[in-house]
PDB file of C-alpha atoms (C1' of nucleotides) in Angstrom:
ATOM      1  CA  MET E   1      52.744 120.445 116.983  1.00  0.00           C
ATOM      2  CA  GLU E   2      53.171 123.953 118.305  1.00  0.00           C
ATOM      3  CA  SER E   3      56.587 125.490 118.901  1.00  0.00           C
ATOM      4  CA  PRO E   4      58.028 124.485 122.288  1.00  0.00           C
ATOM      5  CA  TRP E   5      60.089 127.672 122.161  1.00  0.00           C
ATOM      6  CA  LYS E   6      56.944 129.796 122.061  1.00  0.00           C
ATOM      7  CA  ALA E   7      55.568 127.595 124.836  1.00  0.00           C
ATOM      8  CA  ILE E   8      58.445 128.221 127.242  1.00  0.00           C
ATOM      9  CA  SER E   9      58.691 131.919 126.400  1.00  0.00           C
ATOM     10  CA  ASP E  10      55.913 132.588 128.915  1.00  0.00           C
ATOM     11  CA  SER E  11      57.023 132.730 132.537  1.00  0.00           C
ATOM     12  CA  SER E  12      53.780 131.212 133.854  1.00  0.00           C
ATOM     13  CA  ARG E  13      54.300 128.195 131.620  1.00  0.00           C
ATOM     14  CA  ARG E  14      57.911 127.850 132.759  1.00  0.00           C
ATOM     15  CA  LYS E  15      56.627 127.935 136.321  1.00  0.00           C
ATOM     16  CA  ILE E  16      54.118 125.178 135.489  1.00  0.00           C
ATOM     17  CA  LEU E  17      56.979 123.028 134.182  1.00  0.00           C
ATOM     18  CA  LEU E  18      58.879 123.571 137.437  1.00  0.00           C
ATOM     19  CA  LEU E  19      55.777 122.604 139.442  1.00  0.00           C
ATOM     20  CA  LEU E  20      55.349 119.435 137.384  1.00  0.00           C
ATOM     21  CA  LYS E  21      59.004 118.639 137.917  1.00  0.00           C
ATOM     22  CA  GLU E  22      58.179 118.146 141.605  1.00  0.00           C
ATOM     23  CA  ARG E  23      55.054 116.048 141.035  1.00  0.00           C
ATOM     24  CA  ASP E  24      52.214 115.344 138.622  1.00  0.00           C
ATOM     25  CA  MET E  25      49.237 117.640 139.090  1.00  0.00           C
ATOM     26  CA  THR E  26      45.689 118.422 137.992  1.00  0.00           C
ATOM     27  CA  PRO E  27      44.725 121.812 136.493  1.00  0.00           C
ATOM     28  CA  THR E  28      42.943 122.750 139.725  1.00  0.00           C
ATOM     29  CA  GLU E  29      46.046 122.032 141.808  1.00  0.00           C
ATOM     30  CA  ILE E  30      48.213 123.993 139.400  1.00  0.00           C
ATOM     31  CA  SER E  31      45.832 126.946 139.447  1.00  0.00           C
ATOM     32  CA  LYS E  32      46.349 127.286 143.217  1.00  0.00           C
ATOM     33  CA  HIS E  33      49.881 128.488 142.461  1.00  0.00           C
ATOM     34  CA  PHE E  34      48.689 131.339 140.249  1.00  0.00           C
ATOM     35  CA  GLN E  35      46.632 134.478 140.483  1.00  0.00           C
ATOM     36  CA  PHE E  36      44.760 133.902 137.271  1.00  0.00           C
ATOM     37  CA  SER E  37      41.710 131.773 136.474  1.00  0.00           C
ATOM     38  CA  LEU E  38      41.350 128.064 135.775  1.00  0.00           C
ATOM     39  CA  PRO E  39      40.527 128.657 132.093  1.00  0.00           C
ATOM     40  CA  ALA E  40      43.814 130.534 131.791  1.00  0.00           C
ATOM     41  CA  VAL E  41      45.651 127.564 133.321  1.00  0.00           C
ATOM     42  CA  SER E  42      43.795 125.230 130.981  1.00  0.00           C
ATOM     43  CA  ILE E  43      44.993 127.219 127.980  1.00  0.00           C
ATOM     44  CA  HIS E  44      48.596 127.235 129.230  1.00  0.00           C
ATOM     45  CA  LEU E  45      48.385 123.468 129.691  1.00  0.00           C
ATOM     46  CA  ARG E  46      47.031 123.020 126.187  1.00  0.00           C
ATOM     47  CA  ILE E  47      49.940 125.014 124.787  1.00  0.00           C
ATOM     48  CA  LEU E  48      52.476 122.967 126.776  1.00  0.00           C
ATOM     49  CA  LYS E  49      50.777 119.738 125.707  1.00  0.00           C
ATOM     50  CA  ASN E  50      50.611 120.754 122.050  1.00  0.00           C
ATOM     51  CA  SER E  51      54.325 121.442 122.113  1.00  0.00           C
ATOM     52  CA  ASP E  52      54.996 118.042 123.708  1.00  0.00           C
ATOM     53  CA  LEU E  53      56.491 119.470 126.905  1.00  0.00           C
ATOM     54  CA  ILE E  54      53.883 117.822 129.126  1.00  0.00           C
ATOM     55  CA  LEU E  55      51.752 114.695 128.968  1.00  0.00           C
ATOM     56  CA  GLU E  56      48.070 114.335 129.802  1.00  0.00           C
ATOM     57  CA  GLN E  57      46.324 111.412 131.430  1.00  0.00           C
ATOM     58  CA  LYS E  58      42.580 111.185 132.073  1.00  0.00           C
ATOM     59  CA  VAL E  59      41.533 109.593 135.368  1.00  0.00           C
ATOM     60  CA  GLY E  60      37.831 109.829 136.065  1.00  0.00           C
ATOM     61  CA  LYS E  61      36.807 113.426 135.914  1.00  0.00           C
ATOM     62  CA  ASN E  62      40.362 114.581 136.579  1.00  0.00           C
ATOM     63  CA  ARG E  63      43.193 115.163 134.195  1.00  0.00           C
ATOM     64  CA  ILE E  64      46.696 114.584 135.420  1.00  0.00           C
ATOM     65  CA  TYR E  65      49.536 116.442 133.801  1.00  0.00           C
ATOM     66  CA  SER E  66      53.166 115.377 133.944  1.00  0.00           C
ATOM     67  CA  LEU E  67      56.467 116.665 132.654  1.00  0.00           C
ATOM     68  CA  ASN E  68      57.936 115.201 129.469  1.00  0.00           C
ATOM     69  CA  LYS E  69      61.603 115.156 130.378  1.00  0.00           C
ATOM     70  CA  GLU E  70      62.609 113.829 126.973  1.00  0.00           C
ATOM     71  CA  LYS E  71      61.337 116.983 125.335  1.00  0.00           C
ATOM     72  CA  ALA E  72      63.245 119.094 127.857  1.00  0.00           C
ATOM     73  CA  LEU E  73      66.369 117.192 126.870  1.00  0.00           C
ATOM     74  CA  GLU E  74      65.679 117.810 123.200  1.00  0.00           C
ATOM     75  CA  MET E  75      65.418 121.563 123.785  1.00  0.00           C
ATOM     76  CA  MET E  76      68.495 121.541 125.949  1.00  0.00           C
ATOM     77  CA  ASN E  77      70.292 120.177 122.938  1.00  0.00           C
ATOM     78  CA  PHE E  78      69.872 123.471 121.109  1.00  0.00           C
ATOM     79  CA  PHE E  79      72.075 125.109 123.726  1.00  0.00           C
ATOM     80  CA  ALA E  80      74.431 122.153 123.981  1.00  0.00           C
ATOM     81  CA  GLY E  81      75.119 122.622 120.270  1.00  0.00           C
ATOM     82  CA  MET E  82      76.642 125.980 121.074  1.00  0.00           C
ATOM     83  CA  TRP E  83      79.230 124.160 123.140  1.00  0.00           C
ATOM     84  CA  ASP E  84      79.668 121.529 120.407  1.00  0.00           C
ATOM     85  CA  TYR E  85      77.818 118.794 122.209  1.00  0.00           C
ATOM     86  CA  ASN E  86      74.975 116.700 120.977  1.00  0.00           C
ATOM     87  CA  LEU E  87      71.916 115.049 122.403  1.00  0.00           C
ATOM     88  CA  LYS E  88      73.568 111.665 122.748  1.00  0.00           C
ATOM     89  CA  SER E  89      76.565 112.709 124.826  1.00  0.00           C
ATOM     90  CA  LEU E  90      74.387 115.013 126.883  1.00  0.00           C
ATOM     91  CA  LYS E  91      71.888 112.272 127.655  1.00  0.00           C
ATOM     92  CA  GLU E  92      74.655 109.869 128.625  1.00  0.00           C
ATOM     93  CA  PHE E  93      75.982 112.495 131.001  1.00  0.00           C
ATOM     94  CA  LEU E  94      72.589 113.102 132.599  1.00  0.00           C
ATOM     95  CA  GLU E  95      71.879 109.424 133.025  1.00  0.00           C
ATOM     96  CA  ASN E  96      75.318 108.569 134.409  1.00  0.00           C
ATOM     97  CA  GLN E  97      75.181 111.423 136.867  1.00  0.00           C
ATOM     98  CA  LYS E  98      71.824 110.199 138.059  1.00  0.00           C
ATOM     99  CA  VAL E  99      73.292 106.832 139.035  1.00  0.00           C
ATOM    100  CA  VAL E 100      76.113 108.524 140.913  1.00  0.00           C
ATOM    101  CA  LYS E 101      73.770 110.830 142.784  1.00  0.00           C
ATOM    102  CA  ARG E 102      71.516 108.163 144.202  1.00  0.00           C
TER     103      ARG E 102
ATOM    104  CA  MET J   1      67.615 143.130 130.737  1.00  0.00           C
ATOM    105  CA  GLU J   2      64.945 141.614 128.508  1.00  0.00           C
ATOM    106  CA  SER J   3      63.813 138.001 128.855  1.00  0.00           C
ATOM    107  CA  PRO J   4      66.158 135.616 127.033  1.00  0.00           C
ATOM    108  CA  TRP J   5      63.208 133.218 126.782  1.00  0.00           C
ATOM    109  CA  LYS J   6      61.223 135.744 124.773  1.00  0.00           C
ATOM    110  CA  ALA J   7      64.361 136.349 122.715  1.00  0.00           C
ATOM    111  CA  ILE J   8      64.807 132.715 121.690  1.00  0.00           C
ATOM    112  CA  SER J   9      61.099 132.153 121.100  1.00  0.00           C
ATOM    113  CA  ASP J  10      61.507 133.633 117.627  1.00  0.00           C
ATOM    114  CA  SER J  11      62.884 131.223 115.021  1.00  0.00           C
ATOM    115  CA  SER J  12      64.788 133.942 113.163  1.00  0.00           C
ATOM    116  CA  ARG J  13      66.617 134.832 116.354  1.00  0.00           C
ATOM    117  CA  ARG J  14      67.441 131.191 117.030  1.00  0.00           C
ATOM    118  CA  LYS J  15      68.823 131.013 113.502  1.00  0.00           C
ATOM    119  CA  ILE J  16      70.958 134.095 114.196  1.00  0.00           C
ATOM    120  CA  LEU J  17      72.398 132.356 117.259  1.00  0.00           C
ATOM    121  CA  LEU J  18      73.260 129.317 115.151  1.00  0.00           C
ATOM    122  CA  LEU J  19      74.948 131.549 112.556  1.00  0.00           C
ATOM    123  CA  LEU J  20      76.971 133.271 115.274  1.00  0.00           C
ATOM    124  CA  LYS J  21      77.943 129.884 116.651  1.00  0.00           C
ATOM    125  CA  GLU J  22      79.906 129.331 113.436  1.00  0.00           C
ATOM    126  CA  ARG J  23      81.582 132.752 113.384  1.00  0.00           C
ATOM    127  CA  ASP J  24      81.210 136.370 114.490  1.00  0.00           C
ATOM    128  CA  MET J  25      79.276 138.488 111.997  1.00  0.00           C
ATOM    129  CA  THR J  26      78.092 142.002 111.170  1.00  0.00           C
ATOM    130  CA  PRO J  27      74.394 142.837 110.737  1.00  0.00           C
ATOM    131  CA  THR J  28      74.866 143.070 106.960  1.00  0.00           C
ATOM    132  CA  GLU J  29      76.397 139.599 106.814  1.00  0.00           C
ATOM    133  CA  ILE J  30      73.618 138.193 108.971  1.00  0.00           C
ATOM    134  CA  SER J  31      70.935 139.820 106.821  1.00  0.00           C
ATOM    135  CA  LYS J  32      72.226 137.870 103.770  1.00  0.00           C
ATOM    136  CA  HIS J  33      70.822 134.742 105.423  1.00  0.00           C
ATOM    137  CA  PHE J  34      67.309 136.146 105.689  1.00  0.00           C
ATOM    138  CA  GLN J  35      64.553 137.413 103.442  1.00  0.00           C
ATOM    139  CA  PHE J  36      63.720 140.404 105.583  1.00  0.00           C
ATOM    140  CA  SER J  37      65.293 143.845 105.766  1.00  0.00           C
ATOM    141  CA  LEU J  38      68.384 145.091 107.584  1.00  0.00           C
ATOM    142  CA  PRO J  39      66.310 147.121 110.078  1.00  0.00           C
ATOM    143  CA  ALA J  40      64.496 143.917 110.981  1.00  0.00           C
ATOM    144  CA  VAL J  41      67.847 142.192 111.589  1.00  0.00           C
ATOM    145  CA  SER J  42      68.967 145.173 113.658  1.00  0.00           C
ATOM    146  CA  ILE J  43      65.908 144.845 115.878  1.00  0.00           C
ATOM    147  CA  HIS J  44      66.465 141.096 116.320  1.00  0.00           C
ATOM    148  CA  LEU J  45      70.079 141.786 117.272  1.00  0.00           C
ATOM    149  CA  ARG J  46      69.018 144.405 119.788  1.00  0.00           C
ATOM    150  CA  ILE J  47      66.647 141.926 121.415  1.00  0.00           C
ATOM    151  CA  LEU J  48      69.343 139.247 121.571  1.00  0.00           C
ATOM    152  CA  LYS J  49      71.842 141.752 122.952  1.00  0.00           C
ATOM    153  CA  ASN J  50      69.397 143.101 125.551  1.00  0.00           C
ATOM    154  CA  SER J  51      68.830 139.582 126.779  1.00  0.00           C
ATOM    155  CA  ASP J  52      72.580 138.953 126.990  1.00  0.00           C
ATOM    156  CA  LEU J  53      72.610 136.150 124.438  1.00  0.00           C
ATOM    157  CA  ILE J  54      75.009 137.974 122.117  1.00  0.00           C
ATOM    158  CA  LEU J  55      77.800 140.524 122.544  1.00  0.00           C
ATOM    159  CA  GLU J  56      78.456 143.624 120.451  1.00  0.00           C
ATOM    160  CA  GLN J  57      81.782 145.115 119.470  1.00  0.00           C
ATOM    161  CA  LYS J  58      82.227 148.305 117.458  1.00  0.00           C
ATOM    162  CA  VAL J  59      85.013 148.302 114.876  1.00  0.00           C
ATOM    163  CA  GLY J  60      85.071 151.395 112.667  1.00  0.00           C
ATOM    164  CA  LYS J  61      81.709 151.722 111.023  1.00  0.00           C
ATOM    165  CA  ASN J  62      80.973 148.051 111.546  1.00  0.00           C
ATOM    166  CA  ARG J  63      79.499 146.257 114.499  1.00  0.00           C
ATOM    167  CA  ILE J  64      80.530 142.716 115.142  1.00  0.00           C
ATOM    168  CA  TYR J  65      78.187 140.413 116.971  1.00  0.00           C
ATOM    169  CA  SER J  66      79.239 137.254 118.754  1.00  0.00           C
ATOM    170  CA  LEU J  67      77.547 134.502 120.696  1.00  0.00           C
ATOM    171  CA  ASN J  68      77.573 134.633 124.503  1.00  0.00           C
ATOM    172  CA  LYS J  69      78.014 130.954 125.291  1.00  0.00           C
ATOM    173  CA  GLU J  70      77.820 131.546 129.043  1.00  0.00           C
ATOM    174  CA  LYS J  71      74.265 132.770 128.679  1.00  0.00           C
ATOM    175  CA  ALA J  72      73.411 129.729 126.591  1.00  0.00           C
ATOM    176  CA  LEU J  73      74.748 127.582 129.418  1.00  0.00           C
ATOM    177  CA  GLU J  74      72.670 129.477 131.944  1.00  0.00           C
ATOM    178  CA  MET J  75      69.494 128.836 129.941  1.00  0.00           C
ATOM    179  CA  MET J  76      70.416 125.226 129.433  1.00  0.00           C
ATOM    180  CA  ASN J  77      70.424 124.961 133.185  1.00  0.00           C
ATOM    181  CA  PHE J  78      66.661 125.443 133.276  1.00  0.00           C
ATOM    182  CA  PHE J  79      66.269 122.171 131.391  1.00  0.00           C
ATOM    183  CA  ALA J  80      69.075 120.453 133.275  1.00  0.00           C
ATOM    184  CA  GLY J  81      67.119 121.131 136.465  1.00  0.00           C
ATOM    185  CA  MET J  82      64.378 118.850 135.154  1.00  0.00           C
ATOM    186  CA  TRP J  83      66.922 116.039 135.178  1.00  0.00           C
ATOM    187  CA  ASP J  84      68.178 117.121 138.614  1.00  0.00           C
ATOM    188  CA  TYR J  85      71.404 118.631 137.370  1.00  0.00           C
ATOM    189  CA  ASN J  86      72.800 122.032 138.058  1.00  0.00           C
ATOM    190  CA  LEU J  87      74.883 124.561 136.214  1.00  0.00           C
ATOM    191  CA  LYS J  88      78.120 123.511 137.858  1.00  0.00           C
ATOM    192  CA  SER J  89      78.030 119.816 136.978  1.00  0.00           C
ATOM    193  CA  LEU J  90      76.780 120.646 133.515  1.00  0.00           C
ATOM    194  CA  LYS J  91      79.576 123.110 132.871  1.00  0.00           C
ATOM    195  CA  GLU J  92      82.177 120.653 134.083  1.00  0.00           C
ATOM    196  CA  PHE J  93      80.782 118.088 131.685  1.00  0.00           C
ATOM    197  CA  LEU J  94      80.853 120.467 128.745  1.00  0.00           C
ATOM    198  CA  GLU J  95      84.375 121.594 129.460  1.00  0.00           C
ATOM    199  CA  ASN J  96      85.741 118.092 130.036  1.00  0.00           C
ATOM    200  CA  GLN J  97      84.163 116.814 126.865  1.00  0.00           C
ATOM    201  CA  LYS J  98      85.756 119.645 124.956  1.00  0.00           C
ATOM    202  CA  VAL J  99      89.200 118.481 126.042  1.00  0.00           C
ATOM    203  CA  VAL J 100      88.420 114.925 125.021  1.00  0.00           C
ATOM    204  CA  LYS J 101      87.116 115.933 121.608  1.00  0.00           C
ATOM    205  CA  ARG J 102      90.189 117.864 120.514  1.00  0.00           C
TER     206      ARG J 102
ATOM    207  C1'  DT D   1      84.124 168.683 103.149  1.00  0.00           C
ATOM    208  C1'  DA D   2      80.697 166.216 100.308  1.00  0.00           C
ATOM    209  C1'  DG D   3      79.404 161.713  99.392  1.00  0.00           C
ATOM    210  C1'  DT D   4      79.167 156.900 100.649  1.00  0.00           C
ATOM    211  C1'  DT D   5      78.650 153.035 103.694  1.00  0.00           C
ATOM    212  C1'  DA D   6      76.986 150.598 107.848  1.00  0.00           C
ATOM    213  C1'  DA D   7      73.849 150.481 111.024  1.00  0.00           C
ATOM    214  C1'  DT D   8      70.168 152.113 114.262  1.00  0.00           C
ATOM    215  C1'  DT D   9      65.902 154.496 115.481  1.00  0.00           C
ATOM    216  C1'  DA D  10      61.090 156.137 114.529  1.00  0.00           C
ATOM    217  C1'  DA D  11      56.478 155.584 113.006  1.00  0.00           C
ATOM    218  C1'  DT D  12      53.153 152.628 111.391  1.00  0.00           C
ATOM    219  C1'  DT D  13      50.587 148.351 110.654  1.00  0.00           C
ATOM    220  C1'  DA D  14      49.052 143.596 110.826  1.00  0.00           C
ATOM    221  C1'  DA D  15      49.237 139.493 113.438  1.00  0.00           C
ATOM    222  C1'  DT D  16      49.642 137.052 117.696  1.00  0.00           C
ATOM    223  C1'  DT D  17      49.110 136.416 122.670  1.00  0.00           C
ATOM    224  C1'  DA D  18      47.277 136.302 127.487  1.00  0.00           C
ATOM    225  C1'  DT D  19      43.527 137.060 129.947  1.00  0.00           C
ATOM    226  C1'  DT D  20      38.552 137.407 131.330  1.00  0.00           C
ATOM    227  C1'  DT D  21      33.654 135.818 131.831  1.00  0.00           C
ATOM    228  C1'  DA D  22      30.186 132.841 130.092  1.00  0.00           C
ATOM    229  C1'  DA D  23      28.814 128.618 128.084  1.00  0.00           C
ATOM    230  C1'  DC D  24      29.506 123.882 127.436  1.00  0.00           C
ATOM    231  C1'  DT D  25      31.027 118.721 128.077  1.00  0.00           C
ATOM    232  C1'  DA D  26      32.087 114.675 130.616  1.00  0.00           C
ATOM    233  C1'  DT D  27      32.106 112.124 134.770  1.00  0.00           C
ATOM    234  C1'  DT D  28      30.707 110.971 139.324  1.00  0.00           C
ATOM    235  C1'  DT D  29      27.357 110.682 143.079  1.00  0.00           C
ATOM    236  C1'  DA D  30      23.035 111.165 145.805  1.00  0.00           C
TER     237       DA D  30
ATOM    238  C1'  DT H   1      18.129 110.974 136.655  1.00  0.00           C
ATOM    239  C1'  DA H   2      19.254 115.530 138.819  1.00  0.00           C
ATOM    240  C1'  DA H   3      22.976 117.914 140.932  1.00  0.00           C
ATOM    241  C1'  DA H   4      27.715 118.599 141.640  1.00  0.00           C
ATOM    242  C1'  DT H   5      32.475 118.562 140.180  1.00  0.00           C
ATOM    243  C1'  DA H   6      36.466 119.079 137.008  1.00  0.00           C
ATOM    244  C1'  DG H   7      37.805 120.812 133.221  1.00  0.00           C
ATOM    245  C1'  DT H   8      37.681 122.759 128.319  1.00  0.00           C
ATOM    246  C1'  DT H   9      36.014 125.825 124.689  1.00  0.00           C
ATOM    247  C1'  DA H  10      34.131 130.311 122.911  1.00  0.00           C
ATOM    248  C1'  DA H  11      33.981 135.174 122.404  1.00  0.00           C
ATOM    249  C1'  DA H  12      35.807 139.443 123.378  1.00  0.00           C
ATOM    250  C1'  DT H  13      39.537 142.610 124.499  1.00  0.00           C
ATOM    251  C1'  DA H  14      43.910 144.732 125.658  1.00  0.00           C
ATOM    252  C1'  DA H  15      48.784 144.233 125.149  1.00  0.00           C
ATOM    253  C1'  DT H  16      52.757 142.662 122.693  1.00  0.00           C
ATOM    254  C1'  DT H  17      55.352 141.469 118.583  1.00  0.00           C
ATOM    255  C1'  DA H  18      57.507 141.336 113.874  1.00  0.00           C
ATOM    256  C1'  DA H  19      57.816 143.571 109.928  1.00  0.00           C
ATOM    257  C1'  DT H  20      57.977 147.623 106.694  1.00  0.00           C
ATOM    258  C1'  DT H  21      59.622 152.194 104.872  1.00  0.00           C
ATOM    259  C1'  DA H  22      61.604 156.563 106.002  1.00  0.00           C
ATOM    260  C1'  DA H  23      64.690 159.225 108.665  1.00  0.00           C
ATOM    261  C1'  DT H  24      68.809 159.635 111.325  1.00  0.00           C
ATOM    262  C1'  DT H  25      73.601 158.853 113.161  1.00  0.00           C
ATOM    263  C1'  DA H  26      78.410 157.731 112.899  1.00  0.00           C
ATOM    264  C1'  DA H  27      82.541 156.718 110.480  1.00  0.00           C
ATOM    265  C1'  DC H  28      85.248 156.365 106.514  1.00  0.00           C
ATOM    266  C1'  DT H  29      87.021 158.077 101.832  1.00  0.00           C
ATOM    267  C1'  DA H  30      87.812 160.695  97.501  1.00  0.00           C
TER     268       DA H  30
END
DNA sequence: TAGTTAATTAATTAATTATTTAACTATTTA
DNA sequence: TAAATAGTTAAATAATTAATTAATTAACTA
């Protein structure tokens, strides 16, 4: 497991997470949002996957990447700790709010 | 302004933030918690300060560093967005919880 | 005011990172 | 089964980063 903090330190990788927040995507689709090459995207995806921030699914010759929201929550907890909150209360908040919003 | 994401990608700097969460400290005090030299601590502090994660105060020949919780909240918001929450609702949650806890 | 203390800045070095092009692997399709 | 498609891996390179020791700055103190 690679460091998720190193993973999100790169702005392209943060942008990939925001893209995957909207919908699951293949490497080719993701690469359309960037200037750089498909191999570069592939490496960014590997780093995100190895740090557990995204999940990979093979479908035929495609790979579909999706956001791992649980990991995002876990990282969020680092900051929540600075306000004296923990993962549990934070998660309850997020899940309750979701019900209200819909 | 340097990237706060680059700043927190280093584990020593994350540890410094956790130390400052407990209490304000001088570089010398902080360096007692690490193996590496005072100049190395000074550089880490500069990076954290330049990314707005900590605040500096000069008192005589000492410098006192403190955590900037607002910046932590701002970064937390990146992750909150993945759960469809925004800074405002998150901050309200954190502040209300604080009242309850005390 | 000379010496001490607290901290930063400078110069250097070794390690890591992001990117490229080229080569390869796996899967589908004609 | 040959060709096409989707993607990853390899090798090379340029840029960035974390650390060190040495030098410097600023403020206090005897």
